[in-house]
XYZ file of N, CA and C in Angstrom:
495
model
N 28.983 11.047 24.173
C 28.995 12.067 23.244
C 28.293 13.081 23.658
N 28.690 13.859 23.435
C 28.099 15.773 23.335
C 28.445 16.257 22.510
N 26.714 16.583 21.811
C 26.463 17.489 20.122
C 26.539 19.395 20.462
N 27.699 19.808 20.084
C 27.295 20.767 20.198
C 26.190 21.857 19.371
N 26.458 22.988 19.511
C 24.997 24.048 18.660
C 24.960 23.281 17.369
N 25.997 23.382 16.619
C 25.914 23.213 15.146
C 25.966 21.757 14.759
N 26.678 20.892 15.938
C 26.321 19.476 15.232
C 24.437 19.299 15.547
N 23.927 19.785 16.646
C 22.592 19.262 16.808
C 21.646 19.918 15.360
N 21.867 20.681 15.321
C 21.308 21.804 13.652
C 21.070 21.179 13.005
N 22.322 20.569 12.404
C 22.426 20.040 11.714
C 21.888 18.649 10.961
N 22.154 17.782 12.931
C 21.138 16.811 12.579
C 19.616 16.734 12.594
N 19.341 18.194 13.638
C 18.042 18.023 13.364
C 17.610 18.474 11.796
N 18.261 18.978 10.894
C 17.478 19.401 9.749
C 18.091 18.276 8.394
N 19.216 17.524 8.772
C 19.311 15.722 8.274
C 18.176 15.334 8.868
N 17.415 14.973 9.411
C 16.812 13.877 9.891
C 15.533 14.616 9.181
N 14.847 16.461 9.362
C 13.914 16.494 9.313
C 13.637 16.277 7.228
N 14.814 16.865 6.536
C 15.262 16.149 5.210
C 14.994 15.063 5.105
N 14.920 13.817 5.438
C 14.984 12.076 5.432
C 13.526 12.191 5.453
N 12.794 12.406 6.486
C 11.186 12.652 6.886
C 10.700 13.337 5.812
N 10.717 14.475 5.395
C 10.221 15.189 3.923
C 10.810 14.581 2.706
N 11.635 13.587 2.361
C 12.186 12.696 1.478
C 11.353 11.539 0.938
N 11.347 10.763 2.625
C 10.271 9.828 2.304
C 8.993 10.093 2.693
N 7.972 11.067 2.935
C 7.445 11.739 2.002
C 5.801 11.385 3.957
N 7.196 11.391 4.768
C 6.061 11.045 5.802
C 5.525 12.385 6.561
N 4.026 12.793 6.728
C 3.188 13.576 7.466
C 2.730 12.980 8.328
N 1.966 14.181 9.096
C 0.701 14.350 10.003
C -0.369 14.359 9.359
N -0.030 15.288 8.303
C -1.688 15.417 7.040
C -1.893 14.088 6.280
N -3.154 14.173 6.050
C -3.729 12.887 5.255
C -3.247 13.895 3.693
N -2.660 12.148 3.035
C -2.840 12.826 1.559
C -3.837 12.192 0.981
N -3.859 12.531 0.153
C -4.811 11.516 -1.091
C -3.468 10.475 -1.591
N -4.026 9.199 -1.684
C -2.915 8.308 -2.667
C -3.005 8.173 -4.083
N -3.599 9.051 -4.544
C -3.984 9.208 -5.555
C -4.643 10.395 -6.203
N -4.336 10.513 -7.599
C -5.169 11.864 -7.617
C -6.860 11.348 -8.037
N -7.830 12.050 -7.709
C -9.134 11.719 -7.652
C -9.774 12.572 -8.556
N -10.806 12.641 -8.994
C -12.202 12.154 -7.929
C -12.334 10.827 -7.831
N -12.477 10.041 -6.375
C -13.317 9.218 -6.398
C -14.447 8.863 -6.207
N -15.227 7.856 -6.770
C -16.608 7.344 -6.518
C -16.299 6.833 -4.700
N -16.250 6.592 -3.595
C -15.881 6.113 -2.533
C -14.984 7.208 -1.637
N -15.302 8.925 -1.715
C -14.812 9.391 -0.649
C -15.234 10.115 0.709
N -14.655 10.115 1.610
C -15.344 10.008 3.023
C -13.712 11.188 3.529
N -14.739 11.607 4.591
C -13.988 12.854 5.675
C -12.825 12.133 5.917
N -11.278 12.690 6.285
C -10.859 12.181 7.007
C -11.110 10.929 8.674
N -11.472 11.837 9.475
C -12.525 12.039 10.503
C -13.046 10.044 9.934
N -13.927 9.629 8.997
C -14.786 8.660 8.647
C -13.651 7.850 8.773
N -12.486 7.988 7.783
C -11.348 6.847 7.289
C -10.976 6.284 8.852
N -10.617 7.737 9.325
C -9.930 6.701 10.905
C -10.965 6.155 12.070
N -12.122 5.967 11.824
C -13.011 5.145 12.356
C -13.399 3.787 11.588
N -13.126 3.784 10.906
C -13.609 2.834 9.719
C -12.484 1.606 9.344
N -11.382 2.331 9.145
C -10.400 1.544 9.765
C -9.450 1.169 10.430
N -8.338 -0.198 10.193
C -7.812 -0.200 11.823
C -6.317 0.724 11.527
N -5.945 1.529 12.570
C -4.516 2.410 12.629
C -3.961 1.808 11.521
N -3.218 0.750 11.045
C -2.052 0.279 10.774
C -2.998 0.066 8.791
N -3.983 -0.466 9.143
C -4.759 0.124 7.531
C -4.912 1.318 7.278
N -5.192 2.559 8.284
C -5.434 4.051 7.910
C -3.653 4.146 7.217
N -2.627 3.785 7.996
C -1.589 4.571 8.149
C -1.053 3.860 6.721
N -1.357 3.243 6.012
C -1.034 2.838 4.292
C -1.743 3.493 3.874
N -3.477 3.182 3.822
C -4.512 3.433 2.350
C -4.498 5.012 2.566
N -4.478 5.419 3.375
C -4.125 7.180 2.980
C -3.103 7.874 3.820
N -1.810 7.116 3.846
C -0.924 7.912 4.035
C 0.433 7.655 3.176
N -0.061 6.515 2.651
C 0.822 5.946 1.492
C 2.250 5.076 2.756
N 1.811 4.229 3.401
C 3.056 3.573 4.564
C 3.045 2.637 4.522
N 3.665 1.607 4.709
C 4.083 0.540 4.128
C 3.938 0.202 5.454
N 3.700 -1.710 4.892
C 3.836 -2.089 6.314
C 4.715 -2.913 6.631
N 4.816 -3.579 7.906
C 6.464 -4.403 7.492
C 6.408 -5.572 6.963
N 7.123 -6.202 6.080
C 7.302 -7.474 6.036
C 6.971 -8.552 6.307
N 6.529 -9.456 5.454
C 6.386 -11.204 6.659
C 5.308 -10.827 7.599
N 5.088 -9.503 7.781
C 3.753 -9.412 9.375
C 2.009 -9.640 8.337
N 1.688 -9.599 7.602
C 0.496 -9.911 7.099
C -0.129 -11.515 7.047
N -0.897 -12.158 8.062
C -1.664 -12.871 7.766
C -2.261 -13.698 6.261
N -2.162 -12.265 5.481
C -2.273 -12.456 3.870
C -1.685 -13.384 3.369
N -0.266 -12.980 4.105
C 1.357 -14.068 2.894
C 0.497 -15.569 3.432
N -0.260 -15.977 3.987
C -0.414 -17.812 4.347
C -1.808 -18.172 4.220
N -2.307 -17.036 3.188
C -3.799 -17.663 2.735
C -3.573 -17.799 1.817
N -4.091 -19.024 1.880
C -3.982 -20.082 0.235
C -5.543 -20.181 0.299
N -6.550 -20.048 0.163
C -7.823 -20.668 -0.126
C -8.971 -19.598 -1.033
N -9.263 -20.413 -2.102
C -10.292 -19.342 -2.817
C -10.576 -18.898 -2.389
N -10.845 -17.836 -2.867
C -11.580 -16.296 -2.902
C -11.268 -14.827 -3.329
N -10.999 -14.160 -2.745
C -10.383 -12.579 -3.049
C -10.467 -11.397 -2.556
N -9.656 -10.717 -2.992
C -8.891 -9.792 -1.937
C -9.312 -8.218 -2.280
N -9.658 -7.985 -1.251
C -10.804 -6.974 -0.976
C -10.423 -5.298 -0.947
N -10.587 -4.970 -1.414
C -10.132 -3.145 -0.457
C -10.713 -3.384 0.459
N -9.190 -2.885 2.026
C -9.674 -2.811 3.276
C -10.549 -1.856 3.263
N -10.908 -0.524 2.711
C -11.004 0.702 2.699
C -12.494 1.130 2.021
N -12.742 0.462 1.164
C -13.758 0.074 0.282
C -14.867 -1.078 -0.149
N -13.888 -2.089 0.210
C -14.736 -3.806 -0.280
C -14.930 -3.943 -1.920
N -14.089 -2.353 -2.690
C -14.083 -3.364 -3.874
C -13.228 -4.251 -4.215
N -13.770 -5.225 -4.708
C -12.687 -6.573 -5.091
C -11.498 -6.052 -6.242
N -10.297 -6.676 -5.517
C -8.973 -6.317 -5.812
C -8.621 -6.790 -6.590
N -8.123 -8.313 -6.593
C -7.339 -9.301 -6.819
C -8.644 -10.977 -6.208
N -7.806 -11.811 -7.370
C -8.003 -13.087 -7.141
C -7.436 -14.461 -6.371
N -7.629 -15.446 -6.120
C -6.793 -15.946 -5.269
C -5.975 -16.514 -6.544
N -6.046 -17.023 -7.755
C -5.569 -17.435 -8.767
C -4.640 -16.828 -9.560
N -4.403 -15.891 -8.817
C -2.997 -15.132 -9.454
C -1.966 -14.544 -8.396
N -2.401 -15.488 -7.250
C -1.620 -14.868 -6.135
C -0.490 -16.046 -6.091
N 0.857 -15.572 -5.286
C 1.807 -15.828 -6.118
C 3.521 -15.867 -3.891
N 3.667 -16.734 -3.960
C 4.543 -16.349 -3.301
C 5.810 -16.096 -4.301
N 6.129 -14.462 -3.886
C 7.548 -14.018 -4.332
C 8.323 -13.796 -3.144
N 8.537 -14.311 -2.417
C 9.602 -14.170 -1.528
C 9.530 -12.883 -0.466
N 9.106 -11.868 -1.035
C 9.258 -10.597 -0.524
C 8.861 -10.359 1.268
N 7.632 -10.734 1.414
C 7.146 -10.556 2.696
C 5.774 -10.146 2.498
N 5.287 -9.987 1.166
C 3.685 -8.955 0.400
C 3.406 -9.706 -0.134
N 2.237 -9.760 0.624
C 0.922 -10.108 -0.751
C 1.036 -9.545 -1.933
N 1.589 -11.015 -3.136
C 2.540 -10.715 -4.481
C 0.763 -10.970 -5.170
N 0.208 -10.524 -6.072
C -0.417 -10.905 -7.175
C 0.850 -11.082 -8.836
N 0.023 -11.648 -9.932
C 0.664 -11.030 -11.300
C -0.555 -10.605 -12.135
N -1.953 -10.620 -11.218
C -2.530 -9.690 -12.112
C -3.813 -9.207 -11.600
N -4.026 -7.514 -11.824
C -5.533 -7.359 -10.604
C -7.091 -7.865 -11.364
N -7.840 -7.731 -10.643
C -9.354 -7.910 -11.743
C -9.289 -6.790 -12.187
N -10.204 -6.664 -13.267
C -10.810 -6.147 -13.829
C -11.274 -4.698 -13.525
N -10.194 -3.310 -13.589
C -11.432 -1.987 -13.643
C -10.984 -1.785 -11.898
N -10.546 -3.001 -11.043
C -9.621 -2.879 -9.471
C -9.390 -1.935 -9.297
N -7.668 -1.421 -9.905
C -6.681 -0.698 -9.637
C -6.830 0.084 -10.500
N -5.725 1.413 -9.713
C -5.263 2.250 -10.931
C -4.056 2.365 -10.321
N -2.433 2.767 -11.581
C -1.651 3.000 -11.242
C -1.056 5.054 -11.090
N -0.358 5.029 -10.707
C 0.637 6.770 -10.265
C 1.823 6.321 -10.535
N 2.446 7.312 -10.502
C 4.087 7.534 -10.723
C 4.002 7.966 -9.371
N 5.081 7.262 -8.509
C 5.625 7.198 -7.274
C 7.337 8.225 -6.963
N 7.642 8.626 -6.639
C 9.198 9.637 -6.578
C 9.322 9.892 -5.216
N 8.771 9.226 -4.342
C 9.230 9.251 -3.031
C 10.187 9.115 -1.778
N 11.024 7.875 -2.848
C 11.965 7.623 -2.011
C 13.219 8.158 -3.215
N 12.851 9.235 -4.634
C 14.111 9.578 -5.414
C 14.624 8.175 -6.407
N 14.299 7.853 -6.719
C 13.276 6.967 -7.814
C 12.150 6.921 -7.742
N 12.028 6.573 -9.281
C 10.447 6.407 -10.088
C 9.929 4.559 -9.716
N 8.868 5.112 -8.918
C 8.367 2.968 -9.528
C 7.162 3.606 -9.599
N 6.330 2.408 -9.647
C 4.774 2.587 -10.029
C 4.011 1.915 -9.212
N 2.666 3.348 -8.852
C 2.484 2.772 -7.488
C 0.635 2.256 -7.500
N 0.467 1.430 -6.731
C -0.756 0.599 -7.368
C -1.722 1.072 -5.802
N -3.079 1.705 -6.553
C -4.006 2.374 -5.529
C -5.684 1.649 -6.013
N -6.413 1.859 -5.414
C -7.510 0.876 -5.378
C -8.300 2.233 -6.159
N -9.376 1.930 -7.119
C -9.829 2.965 -8.625
C -11.155 3.049 -7.527
N -11.264 3.353 -7.220
C -13.122 2.752 -5.968
C -12.442 4.377 -4.992
N -11.570 3.573 -4.098
C -11.569 5.062 -2.696
C -10.486 5.517 -2.865
N -9.558 5.530 -3.874
C -8.169 6.136 -4.209
C -6.714 5.491 -3.278
N -7.373 4.499 -2.160
C -6.107 3.972 -1.376
C -5.358 3.980 -1.776
N -4.037 3.596 -0.926
C -2.485 2.910 -1.668
C -2.808 1.658 -1.520
N -2.842 0.798 -1.629
C -2.490 -0.604 -1.725
C -0.557 -1.144 -1.778
N -0.211 -0.240 -3.068
C 1.501 -1.121 -3.036
C 2.030 -0.996 -4.029
N 2.756 -1.360 -4.736
C 3.062 -0.941 -6.248
C 3.070 -2.143 -7.105
N 3.517 -1.886 -8.643
C 3.847 -2.679 -9.769
C 4.978 -2.954 -9.782
N 5.795 -4.008 -9.950
C 7.331 -4.144 -10.269
C 7.518 -5.592 -11.218
N 7.961 -4.694 -12.256
C 8.111 -6.251 -13.756
C 9.330 -7.291 -13.235
N 9.002 -7.491 -12.377
C 9.888 -8.710 -11.797
C 8.785 -9.679 -11.582
N 7.783 -9.918 -12.016
C 7.017 -11.763 -11.852
C 7.217 -12.021 -12.754
N 6.138 -13.200 -12.359
C 5.898 -14.074 -13.236
C 4.925 -14.400 -14.426
N 4.988 -15.321 -15.357
C 3.759 -15.172 -16.091
C 2.742 -15.750 -15.927
N 2.214 -15.017 -16.314
C 1.706 -14.848 -18.198
C 2.297 -13.730 -17.863
N 2.035 -12.454 -17.191
C 2.140 -10.995 -17.472
C 3.534 -10.767 -16.918
N 4.381 -11.102 -15.934
C 5.860 -10.302 -16.028
C 6.109 -9.219 -14.771
N 4.338 -9.493 -14.112
C 4.113 -8.345 -13.047
C 4.140 -9.120 -11.903
N 4.982 -8.116 -10.844
C 4.305 -8.710 -9.474
C 3.850 -7.526 -9.121
N 2.481 -7.692 -8.554
C 1.533 -6.643 -7.945
C 2.333 -6.534 -6.112
N 3.406 -5.627 -5.366
C 3.051 -6.500 -4.256
C 2.281 -5.269 -3.855
N 1.410 -5.685 -2.837
C 0.675 -5.154 -1.886
C 0.435 -5.123 -0.327
N -0.063 -4.567 -0.218
C 0.218 -4.456 1.778
C -1.181 -5.359 2.251
N -0.788 -6.484 2.554
C -1.437 -6.617 3.255
C -2.529 -6.393 4.090
N -2.140 -5.169 4.761
C -3.000 -4.559 5.847
C -3.996 -3.865 4.977
N -3.759 -3.644 3.752
C -4.800 -2.209 2.304
C -5.627 -3.422 2.499
N -5.561 -4.686 2.573
C -6.375 -5.569 1.914
C -7.615 -6.858 3.084
N -8.500 -6.603 2.416
C -9.291 -8.153 2.806
C -9.804 -9.048 2.424
N -9.882 -10.322 3.047
C -9.536 -11.606 2.484
C -11.599 -12.424 2.450
N -12.464 -12.294 1.401
C -13.384 -13.119 1.028
C -13.444 -14.899 0.434
N -13.498 -15.610 1.650
C -13.508 -16.675 0.854
C -14.823 -17.203 0.005
N -14.077 -17.851 -1.321
C -14.899 -18.362 -2.618
C -16.421 -18.936 -1.831
N -16.281 -19.736 -0.666
C -17.658 -20.217 -0.190
C -18.540 -19.046 1.054
N -17.543 -18.100 0.746
C -18.441 -17.115 1.638
C -19.666 -16.428 1.120
């Protein structure tokens, strides 16, 4: 199939619009409004984090569903921010949501903060680390009792510390 100039330009403009709509960017973005107690230059975040964790925590990316080893983590322990190691969730609130991402029905006290996310054209509630502002995932109102919430987190944005460690 051969594209004429008008089709080529239209396709490029459409693709650029999709990129802008989804928020993809080469420039670092703050996952939430700061200031935060832990603030590092972009170069330091790149050194500290794996490439996947950097994309999620610092650029609000999303890992592929069912890709995180934390989905199968069932030991007692604490899930911590991969960026600053702040404890965010306990294994006591983890559940299998069937979505492909580690899910929790409640964060630890004073561990996370939320903000409004309109990147997909509708409003979602973004969850970020209270200490470093890193993007962890989103919270939805379709979780189990007692809260009815589903904190759907990117596993790459979290680390796990076993209770007996």
